Amino acid sequence: MIEISMLTRRLAFSATLAALCLGGCAGVPQPAPAATARVWMTSGDRSRLLSEQPALVFRAAAGADGPVIAVDPAVQYQTMVGFGAAVTDASAWLIQTKMTPSARDALIRDLFGREDGGLGFSFTRVTIGASDFSLDHYSLADTPDPDLAGFSTARMEQYVFPTVRQALAVNPDLKVMASPWSAPGWMKTTGSMIQGQLKPEYYGTYADYLARYVRSAADHGVPTDYLSIQNEPDFEPDSYPGMRWGPEGRAEFIGRNLGPRFRAAGIGTRILDWDHNWDHPEQPLGVLADPVANAHVAGVAWHCYAGDVAAQSQVRDVHPDKDVFFTECSGGNWAADFSDSFSWTMKALIIGSTDHWARGVLMWNLALDENHGPHAGGCGDCRGVVTIDSRTGAVERNQEYYAFGHASRFVRPGARRVSSLEPEGLQGVAFVNPDGERVLIVLNEAVTPVSFSIREAGRQASAILPARTAATYVWRGP
């Protein structure tokens, strides 16, 4: 009787200890917690806007039962720099002059921070001098002088540099790209910042101009991690700064002027070619075919306004040592429907561009006002990632905000794109963050829901993606 009583007490004590140790006690075996994936969705009808949904539970894979998205972190591709939008003159002016300090700080934290649901933008672009989204047309050296005695970044120091510095303070991982829309007019065949070409006799002067910009920006707390030598070099706009520059001239300038100038000055800024649409891959291929220029080109930048995103892979297949960046696309009134433009942005930019090797993905204006400006020529119906009411400072978050948020909030700098195989009817892309966290972004363009499973390493989770909806799934590895 004594032995039975002692055994009963021991069993009762063990049961009590196990109950008290649900959080984990040394020496007491606990069942492994079920692995889960957190889920965020945005729907075309706006019923969900980057809103968190019930988590999915991973279970042992039980064979194929319906469509499957297979994620394989062992098959890795490019390392990500990040996602974001351009701090144009217009965007910076609105943020700095049309918002109260507290509202400005809140917007910068929302766009560039990660706390409290911020988007975590880690890539941005600035214009060297004026673009169409400036208050007026200017260069950094408007007075003709081959020695650039009048060179100054004072205009950029007013609004652009302070905005970028605030973003860097919120997100020190932020990488900055810079692009000129035109050389100073006196260096060009038209004598104007509008239309024309850079005269070859000014190649050396213009290389010095860009080197001075990089140094001055750094002196004002704005690094230049990447630089393209010309925005859209196959286009001469008739109402705002621009400059046509063929591949032979760009190769000559990069290989025999700018590249050596940067190297001699110890400037580590990486040079990108093209910075234009998907429809002319032969243009960057022409530059990269020049062995002297090739040695100084770090990668190729692309825009969305013509052609197909597959051009990014077409060039990279020939030059796998060169980086790929997607650096401009704008929403606008030509694509006013939230559902359609949200789905297109997800498909072409967030999924398509990264699936075709982009390390960084950028929208055009970070912010515009209720009148699609301010702008000096050019696009009269473009849309920013956010709209700032110039009368009240109120902020409206547009479809591009939510599309980019599905990636930028979750895919960290240094993440690797990894293999993901999507069934017919779904489009997606997957990443592994530096800490091992998995991120899967999926789009359902159909008008009916789709049921599927996410599978990785012998386990799977069942999911339902509503019609016209994108989702981001985040989970830990096995």
Tab-separated table of C-alpha atoms in Angstrom:
chain	number	residue	atom	x	y	z
A	1	MET	CA	0.000	0.000	0.000
A	2	ILE	CA	2.866	2.393	0.827
A	3	GLU	CA	4.553	1.780	-2.553
A	4	ILE	CA	1.268	2.394	-4.447
A	5	SER	CA	0.651	5.592	-2.478
A	6	MET	CA	4.128	6.924	-3.256
A	7	LEU	CA	3.729	6.086	-6.939
A	8	THR	CA	0.390	7.902	-7.038
A	9	ARG	CA	1.935	10.987	-5.446
A	10	ARG	CA	4.843	10.984	-7.890
A	11	LEU	CA	2.500	10.736	-10.882
A	12	ALA	CA	0.327	13.529	-9.502
A	13	PHE	CA	3.409	15.730	-8.920
A	14	SER	CA	4.662	15.092	-12.456
A	15	ALA	CA	1.287	16.027	-13.922
A	16	THR	CA	1.169	19.215	-11.848
A	17	LEU	CA	4.718	20.151	-12.858
A	18	ALA	CA	3.924	19.588	-16.516
A	19	ALA	CA	0.869	21.803	-16.233
A	20	LEU	CA	2.900	24.563	-14.607
A	21	CYS	CA	5.606	24.291	-17.259
A	22	LEU	CA	3.577	24.958	-20.352
A	23	GLY	CA	6.020	27.775	-21.143
A	24	GLY	CA	8.916	25.307	-20.913
A	25	CYS	CA	10.794	23.820	-17.942
A	26	ALA	CA	14.145	22.116	-18.020
A	27	GLY	CA	13.860	18.365	-17.848
A	28	VAL	CA	10.147	18.250	-18.708
A	29	PRO	CA	9.466	17.248	-22.334
A	30	GLN	CA	7.059	19.583	-24.140
A	31	PRO	CA	5.272	19.123	-27.440
A	32	ALA	CA	6.802	21.251	-30.202
A	33	PRO	CA	4.662	24.327	-30.913
A	34	ALA	CA	2.891	24.263	-34.263
A	35	ALA	CA	4.719	26.360	-36.887
A	36	THR	CA	2.553	29.184	-38.180
A	37	ALA	CA	2.651	31.734	-40.978
A	38	ARG	CA	1.378	35.242	-40.353
A	39	VAL	CA	-0.696	36.663	-43.195
A	40	TRP	CA	-1.376	40.175	-44.515
A	41	MET	CA	-3.775	40.891	-47.383
A	42	THR	CA	-4.886	43.711	-49.664
A	43	SER	CA	-7.981	43.286	-51.844
A	44	GLY	CA	-8.978	45.194	-54.939
A	45	ASP	CA	-12.270	46.193	-53.348
A	46	ARG	CA	-10.312	47.757	-50.429
A	47	SER	CA	-12.020	45.518	-47.881
A	48	ARG	CA	-8.500	44.600	-46.769
A	49	LEU	CA	-5.602	47.078	-46.887
A	50	LEU	CA	-2.385	45.442	-45.696
A	51	SER	CA	-4.507	44.033	-42.891
A	52	GLU	CA	-3.411	41.022	-40.875
A	53	GLN	CA	-5.474	37.848	-41.234
A	54	PRO	CA	-5.673	34.667	-39.123
A	55	ALA	CA	-2.395	32.761	-39.138
A	56	LEU	CA	-1.886	29.560	-41.113
A	57	VAL	CA	-0.688	26.379	-39.387
A	58	PHE	CA	1.975	24.150	-40.925
A	59	ARG	CA	1.442	20.404	-40.686
A	60	ALA	CA	3.273	17.407	-42.083
A	61	ALA	CA	2.832	17.320	-45.845
A	62	ALA	CA	0.292	14.677	-46.792
A	63	GLY	CA	0.765	14.571	-50.541
A	64	ALA	CA	-0.628	16.807	-53.235
A	65	ASP	CA	-4.217	17.787	-52.526
A	66	GLY	CA	-4.999	20.731	-54.771
A	67	PRO	CA	-2.677	23.516	-55.978
A	68	VAL	CA	0.659	23.878	-54.161
A	69	ILE	CA	3.200	26.696	-53.945
A	70	ALA	CA	6.513	24.990	-53.302
A	71	VAL	CA	9.168	27.159	-51.634
A	72	ASP	CA	12.777	25.948	-51.694
A	73	PRO	CA	15.171	28.193	-49.720
A	74	ALA	CA	18.134	26.103	-50.888
A	75	VAL	CA	17.793	27.532	-54.410
A	76	GLN	CA	18.892	31.136	-54.076
A	77	TYR	CA	19.117	34.084	-56.447
A	78	GLN	CA	19.870	37.808	-55.969
A	79	THR	CA	20.396	39.653	-52.699
A	80	MET	CA	17.886	42.441	-52.162
A	81	VAL	CA	18.671	46.118	-51.603
A	82	GLY	CA	15.035	47.024	-51.095
A	83	PHE	CA	11.906	48.802	-52.236
A	84	GLY	CA	10.876	52.450	-52.231
A	85	ALA	CA	10.136	55.583	-54.242
A	86	ALA	CA	11.882	58.737	-55.420
A	87	VAL	CA	12.323	61.819	-53.245
A	88	THR	CA	11.756	64.215	-56.140
A	89	ASP	CA	11.888	67.995	-55.716
A	90	ALA	CA	8.069	67.970	-55.703
A	91	SER	CA	7.865	65.265	-53.038
A	92	ALA	CA	10.437	66.939	-50.805
A	93	TRP	CA	8.868	70.403	-51.179
A	94	LEU	CA	5.454	69.077	-50.172
A	95	ILE	CA	6.815	67.156	-47.209
A	96	GLN	CA	8.912	70.058	-45.959
A	97	THR	CA	6.518	72.978	-46.570
A	98	LYS	CA	2.965	71.616	-46.536
A	99	MET	CA	3.071	69.480	-43.397
A	100	THR	CA	3.448	70.309	-39.731
A	101	PRO	CA	6.653	69.002	-38.129
A	102	SER	CA	4.742	66.281	-36.267
A	103	ALA	CA	2.827	65.192	-39.376
A	104	ARG	CA	6.048	65.201	-41.401
A	105	ASP	CA	7.807	63.028	-38.839
A	106	ALA	CA	4.863	60.628	-38.743
A	107	LEU	CA	4.858	60.286	-42.545
A	108	ILE	CA	8.614	59.683	-42.728
A	109	ARG	CA	8.328	57.024	-40.011
A	110	ASP	CA	5.386	55.446	-41.838
A	111	LEU	CA	7.206	55.279	-45.165
A	112	PHE	CA	10.760	54.474	-44.061
A	113	GLY	CA	10.415	53.007	-40.562
A	114	ARG	CA	9.445	49.491	-39.516
A	115	GLU	CA	7.902	50.123	-36.109
A	116	ASP	CA	4.125	50.399	-35.739
A	117	GLY	CA	3.475	48.943	-39.175
A	118	GLY	CA	5.754	51.250	-41.185
A	119	LEU	CA	6.576	50.294	-44.766
A	120	GLY	CA	10.332	50.129	-44.191
A	121	PHE	CA	11.366	51.645	-47.540
A	122	SER	CA	15.104	50.959	-47.894
A	123	PHE	CA	15.777	52.277	-51.404
A	124	THR	CA	15.171	55.766	-52.823
A	125	ARG	CA	16.146	57.957	-55.761
A	126	VAL	CA	16.898	61.648	-56.106
A	127	THR	CA	17.284	63.811	-59.204
A	128	ILE	CA	20.538	65.670	-59.821
A	129	GLY	CA	19.070	69.049	-60.663
A	130	ALA	CA	15.574	69.438	-62.045
A	131	SER	CA	13.181	66.889	-63.474
A	132	ASP	CA	9.613	67.489	-64.597
A	133	PHE	CA	8.660	67.163	-60.917
A	134	SER	CA	10.508	70.292	-59.823
A	135	LEU	CA	9.239	73.811	-59.180
A	136	ASP	CA	11.294	75.075	-62.133
A	137	HIS	CA	14.139	73.976	-64.389
A	138	TYR	CA	17.669	74.265	-63.007
A	139	SER	CA	21.027	72.513	-63.055
A	140	LEU	CA	23.781	72.593	-60.455
A	141	ALA	CA	25.959	74.803	-62.680
A	142	ASP	CA	23.807	77.107	-64.779
A	143	THR	CA	26.626	79.589	-65.500
A	144	PRO	CA	28.842	78.518	-68.430
A	145	ASP	CA	32.291	77.704	-67.056
A	146	PRO	CA	34.389	74.628	-67.976
A	147	ASP	CA	35.922	74.776	-64.487
A	148	LEU	CA	32.452	74.674	-62.854
A	149	ALA	CA	33.268	77.610	-60.617
A	150	GLY	CA	29.575	78.232	-59.981
A	151	PHE	CA	28.723	74.629	-59.109
A	152	SER	CA	26.328	74.380	-56.154
A	153	THR	CA	23.873	71.904	-54.645
A	154	ALA	CA	22.103	74.742	-52.777
A	155	ARG	CA	18.761	74.011	-54.439
A	156	MET	CA	18.873	70.400	-53.304
A	157	GLU	CA	19.927	71.473	-49.824
A	158	GLN	CA	16.603	73.300	-49.385
A	159	TYR	CA	14.205	70.364	-49.399
A	160	VAL	CA	15.626	67.170	-50.932
A	161	PHE	CA	18.654	66.613	-48.714
A	162	PRO	CA	16.758	67.342	-45.454
A	163	THR	CA	14.059	64.848	-46.452
A	164	VAL	CA	16.575	62.124	-47.284
A	165	ARG	CA	18.455	62.789	-44.030
A	166	GLN	CA	15.224	62.362	-42.073
A	167	ALA	CA	14.583	59.090	-43.876
A	168	LEU	CA	18.129	57.915	-43.127
A	169	ALA	CA	17.666	58.774	-39.452
A	170	VAL	CA	14.601	56.527	-39.386
A	171	ASN	CA	16.156	53.784	-41.544
A	172	PRO	CA	19.985	53.772	-41.610
A	173	ASP	CA	19.829	50.877	-44.117
A	174	LEU	CA	18.378	53.218	-46.760
A	175	LYS	CA	20.301	53.150	-50.058
A	176	VAL	CA	20.206	56.203	-52.323
A	177	MET	CA	20.345	56.357	-56.110
A	178	ALA	CA	20.872	59.612	-58.031
A	179	SER	CA	19.981	60.380	-61.669
A	180	PRO	CA	20.394	63.541	-63.756
A	181	TRP	CA	17.679	64.503	-66.235
A	182	SER	CA	20.028	66.734	-68.213
A	183	ALA	CA	23.502	68.187	-68.226
A	184	PRO	CA	23.621	71.991	-67.842
A	185	GLY	CA	22.245	73.539	-71.018
A	186	TRP	CA	25.510	75.183	-72.008
A	187	MET	CA	27.119	71.737	-72.367
A	188	LYS	CA	24.499	70.576	-74.890
A	189	THR	CA	23.768	70.880	-78.586
A	190	THR	CA	20.551	72.841	-77.907
A	191	GLY	CA	22.098	75.237	-75.404
A	192	SER	CA	19.160	74.282	-73.188
A	193	MET	CA	18.280	71.674	-70.584
A	194	ILE	CA	15.365	70.742	-72.841
A	195	GLN	CA	16.184	68.290	-75.650
A	196	GLY	CA	19.587	67.961	-77.285
A	197	GLN	CA	22.700	65.915	-76.612
A	198	LEU	CA	25.828	66.365	-74.520
A	199	LYS	CA	28.682	67.728	-76.637
A	200	PRO	CA	31.653	65.311	-76.605
A	201	GLU	CA	34.043	68.153	-75.732
A	202	TYR	CA	32.236	68.444	-72.393
A	203	TYR	CA	32.465	64.763	-71.435
A	204	GLY	CA	35.319	65.462	-69.025
A	205	THR	CA	33.560	68.495	-67.564
A	206	TYR	CA	30.345	66.560	-67.068
A	207	ALA	CA	32.222	63.729	-65.342
A	208	ASP	CA	33.603	66.332	-62.936
A	209	TYR	CA	30.080	67.732	-62.479
A	210	LEU	CA	28.750	64.334	-61.380
A	211	ALA	CA	31.756	63.679	-59.138
A	212	ARG	CA	31.225	67.063	-57.469
A	213	TYR	CA	27.591	66.197	-56.894
A	214	VAL	CA	28.493	62.930	-55.153
A	215	ARG	CA	31.002	64.699	-52.899
A	216	SER	CA	28.670	67.593	-52.078
A	217	ALA	CA	25.736	65.292	-51.313
A	218	ALA	CA	27.962	63.269	-48.980
A	219	ASP	CA	29.105	66.467	-47.269
A	220	HIS	CA	25.419	67.190	-46.577
A	221	GLY	CA	24.717	63.760	-45.134
A	222	VAL	CA	23.294	62.110	-48.255
A	223	PRO	CA	25.279	59.163	-49.642
A	224	THR	CA	25.106	58.213	-53.310
A	225	ASP	CA	25.185	54.436	-53.402
A	226	TYR	CA	24.188	54.200	-57.070
A	227	LEU	CA	24.257	56.664	-59.956
A	228	SER	CA	22.874	56.450	-63.474
A	229	ILE	CA	24.451	58.878	-65.916
A	230	GLN	CA	21.173	59.831	-67.628
A	231	ASN	CA	17.473	59.351	-66.987
A	232	GLU	CA	15.747	57.905	-70.066
A	233	PRO	CA	18.567	58.509	-72.575
A	234	ASP	CA	16.457	57.408	-75.553
A	235	PHE	CA	13.896	60.213	-75.077
A	236	GLU	CA	13.994	63.982	-75.599
A	237	PRO	CA	10.987	65.518	-73.799
A	238	ASP	CA	9.868	68.860	-75.174
A	239	SER	CA	8.674	70.459	-71.926
A	240	TYR	CA	11.148	69.446	-69.233
A	241	PRO	CA	14.857	68.570	-68.896
A	242	GLY	CA	16.065	65.605	-70.888
A	243	MET	CA	18.954	64.497	-73.075
A	244	ARG	CA	19.349	61.841	-75.757
A	245	TRP	CA	22.458	59.747	-75.340
A	246	GLY	CA	23.122	56.661	-77.454
A	247	PRO	CA	24.962	53.571	-76.261
A	248	GLU	CA	28.220	54.458	-78.017
A	249	GLY	CA	28.372	57.852	-76.323
A	250	ARG	CA	27.400	56.438	-72.927
A	251	ALA	CA	30.076	53.776	-73.213
A	252	GLU	CA	32.683	56.411	-74.101
A	253	PHE	CA	31.628	58.612	-71.188
A	254	ILE	CA	31.523	55.817	-68.595
A	255	GLY	CA	34.637	53.974	-69.729
A	256	ARG	CA	36.953	56.857	-70.459
A	257	ASN	CA	35.620	59.707	-68.335
A	258	LEU	CA	33.329	59.029	-65.386
A	259	GLY	CA	34.631	55.610	-64.379
A	260	PRO	CA	38.286	56.684	-64.276
A	261	ARG	CA	37.262	59.957	-62.571
A	262	PHE	CA	35.454	58.094	-59.786
A	263	ARG	CA	38.305	55.639	-59.411
A	264	ALA	CA	40.952	58.379	-59.191
A	265	ALA	CA	38.897	60.265	-56.595
A	266	GLY	CA	38.214	57.158	-54.518
A	267	ILE	CA	34.457	57.459	-55.107
A	268	GLY	CA	32.758	54.121	-54.443
A	269	THR	CA	29.412	55.025	-56.020
A	270	ARG	CA	28.295	52.230	-58.354
A	271	ILE	CA	27.432	53.262	-61.905
A	272	LEU	CA	24.227	52.002	-63.547
A	273	ASP	CA	23.496	52.190	-67.268
A	274	TRP	CA	20.245	52.686	-69.205
A	275	ASP	CA	17.642	53.855	-66.610
A	276	HIS	CA	14.967	53.522	-69.278
A	277	ASN	CA	12.251	51.184	-70.557
A	278	TRP	CA	12.100	47.429	-71.070
A	279	ASP	CA	11.588	47.780	-74.844
A	280	HIS	CA	15.203	48.370	-75.903
A	281	PRO	CA	17.490	45.829	-74.215
A	282	GLU	CA	19.936	46.271	-77.095
A	283	GLN	CA	20.837	49.681	-75.643
A	284	PRO	CA	22.407	48.476	-72.371
A	285	LEU	CA	23.784	45.450	-74.215
A	286	GLY	CA	25.575	47.886	-76.508
A	287	VAL	CA	27.201	49.684	-73.583
A	288	LEU	CA	28.189	46.447	-71.843
A	289	ALA	CA	29.724	45.145	-75.078
A	290	ASP	CA	32.405	47.844	-74.731
A	291	PRO	CA	35.051	46.189	-72.519
A	292	VAL	CA	36.371	49.500	-71.198
A	293	ALA	CA	32.922	50.714	-70.157
A	294	ASN	CA	31.920	47.273	-68.910
A	295	ALA	CA	34.617	47.382	-66.241
A	296	HIS	CA	33.007	50.457	-64.692
A	297	VAL	CA	29.321	49.477	-64.959
A	298	ALA	CA	27.856	47.797	-61.884
A	299	GLY	CA	24.426	47.122	-63.341
A	300	VAL	CA	21.465	48.087	-65.474
A	301	ALA	CA	18.403	50.116	-64.410
A	302	TRP	CA	14.951	49.753	-65.963
A	303	HIS	CA	11.617	51.636	-66.295
A	304	CYS	CA	8.119	50.281	-66.910
A	305	TYR	CA	6.583	52.499	-69.584
A	306	ALA	CA	7.189	50.257	-72.612
A	307	GLY	CA	8.217	46.661	-73.257
A	308	ASP	CA	8.089	43.632	-71.010
A	309	VAL	CA	9.787	42.945	-67.682
A	310	ALA	CA	11.449	39.840	-69.140
A	311	ALA	CA	13.979	42.189	-70.801
A	312	GLN	CA	15.710	42.401	-67.421
A	313	SER	CA	16.564	38.698	-67.609
A	314	GLN	CA	17.467	38.967	-71.282
A	315	VAL	CA	20.326	41.341	-70.455
A	316	ARG	CA	21.325	39.597	-67.255
A	317	ASP	CA	21.577	36.250	-69.052
A	318	VAL	CA	24.329	37.790	-71.192
A	319	HIS	CA	25.969	39.617	-68.261
A	320	PRO	CA	25.273	37.634	-65.066
A	321	ASP	CA	27.919	39.633	-63.205
A	322	LYS	CA	25.867	42.857	-63.528
A	323	ASP	CA	23.197	43.902	-61.055
A	324	VAL	CA	19.611	44.579	-62.076
A	325	PHE	CA	17.553	47.450	-60.653
A	326	PHE	CA	14.061	48.627	-61.426
A	327	THR	CA	14.140	52.390	-60.912
A	328	GLU	CA	10.969	54.103	-62.153
A	329	CYS	CA	7.274	53.590	-62.725
A	330	SER	CA	4.429	55.986	-62.001
A	331	GLY	CA	0.807	55.470	-61.236
A	332	GLY	CA	-1.635	58.038	-62.563
A	333	ASN	CA	-5.143	58.898	-63.652
A	334	TRP	CA	-4.703	56.714	-66.738
A	335	ALA	CA	-4.912	53.808	-64.242
A	336	ALA	CA	-7.313	55.234	-61.692
A	337	ASP	CA	-9.103	52.008	-60.761
A	338	PHE	CA	-7.667	50.791	-57.465
A	339	SER	CA	-8.105	47.085	-58.169
A	340	ASP	CA	-6.630	47.098	-61.665
A	341	SER	CA	-3.609	49.271	-60.924
A	342	PHE	CA	-2.916	47.521	-57.608
A	343	SER	CA	-2.924	44.128	-59.342
A	344	TRP	CA	-0.719	45.393	-62.190
A	345	THR	CA	1.824	46.856	-59.766
A	346	MET	CA	1.954	43.631	-57.785
A	347	LYS	CA	2.297	41.500	-60.918
A	348	ALA	CA	4.755	43.596	-62.945
A	349	LEU	CA	6.892	45.274	-60.286
A	350	ILE	CA	6.758	43.519	-56.925
A	351	ILE	CA	6.633	39.994	-58.361
A	352	GLY	CA	7.715	40.357	-61.990
A	353	SER	CA	10.664	42.683	-61.564
A	354	THR	CA	12.182	40.778	-58.654
A	355	ASP	CA	11.535	37.456	-60.399
A	356	HIS	CA	13.606	38.918	-63.232
A	357	TRP	CA	16.553	39.689	-60.962
A	358	ALA	CA	15.867	43.214	-59.670
A	359	ARG	CA	17.750	43.874	-56.437
A	360	GLY	CA	15.886	47.120	-55.857
A	361	VAL	CA	12.455	48.310	-57.008
A	362	LEU	CA	11.354	51.961	-57.093
A	363	MET	CA	8.178	53.869	-57.826
A	364	TRP	CA	8.505	57.407	-59.161
A	365	ASN	CA	7.241	60.240	-56.901
A	366	LEU	CA	7.094	59.443	-53.215
A	367	ALA	CA	4.432	62.155	-52.789
A	368	LEU	CA	2.402	64.491	-54.997
A	369	ASP	CA	-0.413	66.902	-54.204
A	370	GLU	CA	-4.113	66.836	-55.023
A	371	ASN	CA	-3.363	68.386	-58.441
A	372	HIS	CA	-0.733	65.767	-59.408
A	373	GLY	CA	2.108	68.194	-58.769
A	374	PRO	CA	3.868	70.437	-58.394
A	375	HIS	CA	5.520	69.877	-61.752
A	376	ALA	CA	7.205	71.958	-64.453
A	377	GLY	CA	6.187	70.341	-67.727
A	378	GLY	CA	5.815	66.643	-68.322
A	379	CYS	CA	3.204	64.460	-66.665
A	380	GLY	CA	0.045	66.286	-65.616
A	381	ASP	CA	-1.823	63.335	-64.147
A	382	CYS	CA	0.821	61.285	-62.327
A	383	ARG	CA	0.136	59.846	-58.896
A	384	GLY	CA	2.515	59.643	-55.944
A	385	VAL	CA	2.796	56.728	-53.552
A	386	VAL	CA	0.945	59.076	-51.222
A	387	THR	CA	-1.052	62.222	-51.958
A	388	ILE	CA	-0.444	65.211	-49.674
A	389	ASP	CA	-3.212	67.793	-49.676
A	390	SER	CA	-1.352	71.079	-50.156
A	391	ARG	CA	-4.145	72.946	-48.316
A	392	THR	CA	-4.354	70.809	-45.177
A	393	GLY	CA	-1.329	68.489	-45.152
A	394	ALA	CA	-3.623	65.451	-44.984
A	395	VAL	CA	-2.150	62.243	-46.399
A	396	GLU	CA	-3.938	59.770	-48.674
A	397	ARG	CA	-2.292	56.380	-49.188
A	398	ASN	CA	-2.640	55.216	-52.774
A	399	GLN	CA	-2.674	51.754	-54.336
A	400	GLU	CA	1.092	51.831	-54.866
A	401	TYR	CA	1.540	52.371	-51.123
A	402	TYR	CA	-0.210	49.081	-50.399
A	403	ALA	CA	1.399	47.166	-53.272
A	404	PHE	CA	4.914	48.164	-52.233
A	405	GLY	CA	4.086	47.620	-48.575
A	406	HIS	CA	3.475	43.946	-49.289
A	407	ALA	CA	7.201	43.677	-50.025
A	408	SER	CA	9.008	46.526	-48.255
A	409	ARG	CA	7.509	45.878	-44.821
A	410	PHE	CA	8.581	42.245	-44.793
A	411	VAL	CA	11.541	41.721	-47.172
A	412	ARG	CA	14.590	43.073	-45.352
A	413	PRO	CA	17.770	44.442	-46.924
A	414	GLY	CA	20.092	41.517	-47.518
A	415	ALA	CA	17.230	39.066	-48.119
A	416	ARG	CA	17.747	36.497	-50.863
A	417	ARG	CA	15.162	35.680	-53.460
A	418	VAL	CA	14.612	31.920	-53.424
A	419	SER	CA	12.817	29.377	-55.574
A	420	SER	CA	9.030	29.274	-55.502
A	421	LEU	CA	6.891	27.303	-57.929
A	422	GLU	CA	3.351	28.649	-58.277
A	423	PRO	CA	0.422	26.757	-59.804
A	424	GLU	CA	-1.569	28.124	-62.710
A	425	GLY	CA	-3.786	31.004	-61.584
A	426	LEU	CA	-1.414	32.345	-58.941
A	427	GLN	CA	1.683	34.496	-59.236
A	428	GLY	CA	4.274	34.834	-56.522
A	429	VAL	CA	7.836	35.358	-55.389
A	430	ALA	CA	9.650	34.200	-52.252
A	431	PHE	CA	12.541	35.491	-50.142
A	432	VAL	CA	14.562	34.463	-47.109
A	433	ASN	CA	15.532	37.294	-44.782
A	434	PRO	CA	19.009	37.447	-43.220
A	435	ASP	CA	17.596	35.989	-39.970
A	436	GLY	CA	16.127	32.980	-41.812
A	437	GLU	CA	12.537	34.226	-41.881
A	438	ARG	CA	10.617	33.233	-45.013
A	439	VAL	CA	8.504	35.745	-46.976
A	440	LEU	CA	6.125	34.657	-49.739
A	441	ILE	CA	4.145	37.213	-51.778
A	442	VAL	CA	1.211	35.859	-53.805
A	443	LEU	CA	-1.299	37.505	-56.149
A	444	ASN	CA	-4.689	36.120	-57.198
A	445	GLU	CA	-5.898	38.137	-60.195
A	446	ALA	CA	-8.958	35.955	-60.721
A	447	VAL	CA	-12.526	36.958	-59.848
A	448	THR	CA	-12.952	33.871	-57.656
A	449	PRO	CA	-11.038	32.718	-54.550
A	450	VAL	CA	-8.223	30.190	-54.905
A	451	SER	CA	-7.428	27.461	-52.363
A	452	PHE	CA	-3.856	26.211	-52.255
A	453	SER	CA	-1.116	24.957	-49.945
A	454	ILE	CA	2.264	26.464	-49.113
A	455	ARG	CA	4.842	23.700	-48.915
A	456	GLU	CA	8.400	23.771	-47.602
A	457	ALA	CA	10.645	20.937	-46.409
A	458	GLY	CA	8.011	18.263	-45.820
A	459	ARG	CA	5.380	20.476	-44.244
A	460	GLN	CA	2.537	22.489	-45.664
A	461	ALA	CA	-0.094	25.025	-44.695
A	462	SER	CA	-3.511	25.384	-46.296
A	463	ALA	CA	-4.545	28.841	-47.515
A	464	ILE	CA	-7.396	30.567	-49.302
A	465	LEU	CA	-6.661	33.738	-51.273
A	466	PRO	CA	-9.775	35.803	-52.064
A	467	ALA	CA	-10.499	37.180	-55.512
A	468	ARG	CA	-8.407	40.111	-56.770
A	469	THR	CA	-6.246	39.958	-53.645
A	470	ALA	CA	-2.539	39.894	-52.793
A	471	ALA	CA	-1.106	38.362	-49.652
A	472	THR	CA	2.220	38.244	-47.868
A	473	TYR	CA	2.969	35.125	-45.794
A	474	VAL	CA	5.760	35.214	-43.215
A	475	TRP	CA	7.078	32.225	-41.269
A	476	ARG	CA	10.163	30.736	-39.670
A	477	GLY	CA	12.138	27.946	-41.269
A	478	PRO	CA	11.902	24.378	-40.013
